[in-house]
Amino acid sequence: MEHEVFVPVPVKRLRETLGDPVRVARAVPGLQQDAGADPVAGRLKMRVGSHSVTYRGAVHVSARDDGSYAVEGDATETRGTGSVKLALTLRLRDTDGGTTVTFGGTATADGRVTEFPPDAVGSAVVRLLNRFAEALGEAQQEPEQREQLEQQEQSEQQEQREPQPRTPEAVEAPEEAPAPLVDDFTEPVGPPAEAAHARRTMIGRSAEEVDHAPPRGRYAPVPAPQTVASSAALRWAAPTAAAVLVSAIVVGRALRKRR
């Protein structure tokens, strides 16, 4: 078999990705890695038409002297006795705007996969290779994005630590004195006492009583001055006292003459 896939990534970056087994494992679509095993080892489910087969195995990628890569793998069915073996050669060719990845080699299989139509099996293999090549380009971009984010965070932290230079306006402008924490007693804080009293008296009264109630406070009417009428006893008290006083004076003078 032979298949080509275009990846918009330079050849140099793809070689760095293929040389890292951890990135290669991330590029295998749907791979569930086994804990403590090789990076490119675990369970992989393949969908062939309307059926699916799950394999458990491992894949090894090694560089050759001519610049190509050898891809060797073997796996067995998790629910069956079938197995798959592949021996592929992966080549990278520099192309305008990216790299052309060429897969070539052989693959043998037995078990359930032999029961499916050959066209469905070929489509499943092509789909797997396309997704693997595209994931290789995305896997090499992840470390670059991570490095850019780390550099950006470090620069932001450094800017926060460094003291900000003061502008001439900030140096020359005098600082305003803080306002004294003293209450202003020149204006009343709450409503007048009359209004408060009127509000208290209207609470709990009906609307009719409030409408007909006389106004209170500053709007209350000024009462008319009241005339105080003296009683008859008071009118005759003053002349009687005067007569008694005159009589006393006359008697006193008479007594003095006799002496």
Coordinates of C-alpha atoms in Angstrom, one line a residue, residues 43-250:
R43 CA -5.7 -0.1 23.3
L44 CA -7.0 1.2 19.9
K45 CA -10.5 0.9 18.5
M46 CA -10.9 0.8 14.7
R47 CA -14.2 1.4 13.0
V48 CA -14.6 -0.5 9.8
G49 CA -17.9 0.4 8.1
S50 CA -20.7 -0.2 10.7
H51 CA -18.5 -2.5 12.8
S52 CA -15.7 -1.8 15.3
V53 CA -12.7 -3.9 16.4
T54 CA -10.5 -3.1 19.5
Y55 CA -6.8 -4.1 19.4
R56 CA -4.2 -4.1 22.1
G57 CA -0.6 -3.7 21.0
A58 CA 2.4 -1.4 20.4
V59 CA 4.1 0.6 17.6
H60 CA 7.7 1.6 17.3
V61 CA 9.0 4.4 15.1
S62 CA 12.8 4.6 14.3
A63 CA 14.8 6.8 12.1
R64 CA 16.9 5.5 9.2
D65 CA 20.1 6.7 7.6
D66 CA 18.3 7.8 4.4
G67 CA 16.0 10.2 6.3
S68 CA 13.0 7.9 6.3
Y69 CA 11.3 6.3 9.3
A70 CA 10.5 2.7 9.9
V71 CA 7.1 2.1 11.6
E72 CA 6.6 -1.4 13.0
G73 CA 3.7 -2.6 15.0
D74 CA 1.7 -5.6 16.1
A75 CA -1.6 -6.0 18.0
T76 CA -4.2 -8.6 18.9
E77 CA -8.0 -8.4 19.3
T78 CA -9.2 -7.8 22.9
R79 CA -12.3 -10.0 22.2
G80 CA -11.0 -12.6 19.8
T81 CA -8.0 -14.4 18.4
G82 CA -7.3 -12.1 15.4
S83 CA -4.0 -10.2 15.1
V84 CA -2.5 -7.5 12.9
K85 CA 1.1 -6.8 11.9
L86 CA 2.4 -3.9 9.9
A87 CA 5.7 -2.8 8.5
L88 CA 5.6 0.7 7.0
T89 CA 8.1 3.2 5.7
L90 CA 7.4 6.9 6.4
R91 CA 9.1 9.5 4.2
L92 CA 9.0 13.3 4.5
R93 CA 9.2 15.5 1.4
D94 CA 9.5 19.3 1.5
T95 CA 6.6 21.0 -0.2
D96 CA 5.5 24.6 -0.7
G97 CA 3.7 25.6 2.5
G98 CA 4.4 22.4 4.4
T99 CA 5.4 18.7 4.1
T100 CA 4.2 15.7 2.1
V101 CA 4.1 12.6 4.3
T102 CA 4.3 9.3 2.3
F103 CA 3.3 6.0 3.8
G104 CA 4.4 2.8 2.1
G105 CA 4.7 -0.9 3.1
T106 CA 2.6 -3.9 4.0
A107 CA 0.1 -5.1 6.6
T108 CA -1.2 -8.5 7.4
A109 CA -4.3 -9.3 9.5
D110 CA -6.5 -12.2 10.4
G111 CA -9.6 -12.7 12.6
R112 CA -12.7 -10.5 12.4
V113 CA -11.2 -8.0 10.0
T114 CA -11.1 -10.6 7.2
E115 CA -14.9 -10.9 7.4
F116 CA -15.4 -7.2 6.4
P117 CA -15.4 -5.9 2.8
P118 CA -12.0 -5.0 1.5
D119 CA -13.2 -1.5 0.5
A120 CA -14.4 -0.8 4.0
V121 CA -11.0 -2.0 5.4
G122 CA -9.1 0.2 3.0
S123 CA -11.1 3.2 3.9
A124 CA -10.6 2.7 7.6
V125 CA -6.8 2.4 7.1
V126 CA -6.7 5.6 4.9
R127 CA -8.8 7.5 7.5
L128 CA -6.4 6.3 10.3
L129 CA -3.3 7.4 8.4
N130 CA -4.8 10.8 7.5
R131 CA -5.7 11.5 11.1
F132 CA -2.3 10.3 12.3
A133 CA -0.4 12.6 9.9
E134 CA -2.6 15.7 10.8
A135 CA -2.1 14.9 14.5
L136 CA 1.7 14.9 14.0
G137 CA 1.5 18.5 12.8
E138 CA -0.7 19.5 15.8
A139 CA 1.5 17.6 18.3
Q140 CA 4.6 19.6 17.2
Q141 CA 2.7 22.9 17.6
E142 CA 1.7 22.2 21.2
P143 CA 5.2 22.6 22.7
E144 CA 5.6 25.9 20.8
Q145 CA 2.3 27.3 22.1
R146 CA 3.2 26.2 25.6
E147 CA 6.6 27.9 25.4
Q148 CA 5.0 31.1 24.1
L149 CA 2.5 31.1 26.9
E150 CA 5.2 30.5 29.5
Q151 CA 7.3 33.4 28.1
Q152 CA 4.3 35.7 28.1
E153 CA 3.5 34.8 31.7
Q154 CA 7.2 35.4 32.7
S155 CA 7.2 38.8 31.0
E156 CA 4.0 39.8 32.7
Q157 CA 5.3 38.7 36.1
Q158 CA 8.5 40.6 35.6
E159 CA 6.6 43.8 34.6
Q160 CA 4.5 43.5 37.8
R161 CA 7.6 43.1 40.0
E162 CA 9.4 46.1 38.5
P163 CA 8.5 49.5 40.0
Q164 CA 6.6 51.7 37.5
P165 CA 8.4 55.0 36.7
R166 CA 6.6 58.1 38.0
T167 CA 5.7 60.6 35.3
P168 CA 6.6 64.4 35.7
E169 CA 3.0 65.2 36.2
A170 CA 2.8 62.7 39.1
V171 CA 6.0 64.1 40.7
E172 CA 5.1 67.8 40.4
A173 CA 1.4 67.5 41.3
P174 CA 1.0 68.0 45.1
E175 CA -1.0 65.4 46.9
E176 CA -4.4 66.6 48.0
A177 CA -4.9 66.6 51.8
P178 CA -7.4 64.0 52.9
A179 CA -10.8 65.4 53.9
P180 CA -11.2 65.7 57.7
L181 CA -13.5 63.1 59.2
V182 CA -15.8 65.7 60.9
D183 CA -19.5 65.7 60.5
D184 CA -21.1 68.9 59.1
F185 CA -23.7 70.1 61.6
T186 CA -24.7 73.1 59.7
E187 CA -27.6 71.3 57.9
P188 CA -30.0 68.8 59.4
V189 CA -29.3 65.2 58.6
G190 CA -32.9 64.0 59.0
P191 CA -36.3 65.6 58.4
P192 CA -37.6 68.4 60.7
A193 CA -39.1 67.5 64.0
E194 CA -42.6 68.7 62.8
A195 CA -42.4 66.5 59.7
A196 CA -41.3 63.5 61.7
H197 CA -44.1 64.0 64.3
A198 CA -46.6 64.4 61.5
R199 CA -45.4 61.2 59.9
R200 CA -45.5 59.3 63.2
T201 CA -49.1 60.5 63.9
M202 CA -50.4 59.5 60.5
I203 CA -49.2 56.0 60.8
G204 CA -52.1 53.7 61.7
R205 CA -54.8 56.3 60.8
S206 CA -57.3 55.9 58.0
A207 CA -57.1 58.0 54.8
E208 CA -60.3 59.9 55.8
E209 CA -58.8 60.9 59.2
V210 CA -55.6 62.0 57.6
D211 CA -57.4 64.1 55.0
H212 CA -59.6 65.9 57.6
A213 CA -56.9 66.1 60.3
P214 CA -55.7 69.7 60.9
P215 CA -52.2 70.5 59.7
R216 CA -49.4 70.3 62.2
G217 CA -45.9 71.8 62.5
R218 CA -44.9 74.8 60.5
Y219 CA -48.2 74.7 58.5
A220 CA -50.5 74.7 61.5
P221 CA -52.8 77.8 61.8
V222 CA -51.9 80.4 64.4
P223 CA -54.5 80.5 67.2
A224 CA -56.2 83.9 67.9
P225 CA -55.3 85.8 71.1
Q226 CA -57.6 85.0 74.0
T227 CA -59.0 87.9 76.1
V228 CA -58.9 87.3 79.8
A229 CA -62.1 88.5 81.5
S230 CA -61.7 89.4 85.2
S231 CA -64.4 88.2 87.6
A232 CA -66.6 90.4 89.7
A233 CA -64.7 89.6 92.9
L234 CA -61.5 90.9 91.3
R235 CA -63.1 94.1 90.0
W236 CA -64.2 95.1 93.6
A237 CA -61.1 93.9 95.3
A238 CA -59.0 96.8 94.2
P239 CA -61.3 99.7 95.5
T240 CA -61.8 98.1 98.8
A241 CA -58.2 97.7 99.5
A242 CA -57.6 101.3 98.6
A243 CA -60.3 102.5 101.0
V244 CA -58.8 100.5 103.8
L245 CA -55.4 102.0 103.2
V246 CA -56.7 105.6 103.2
S247 CA -58.6 104.9 106.4
A248 CA -55.4 103.6 108.1
I249 CA -53.5 106.7 107.0
V250 CA -56.2 109.1 108.4

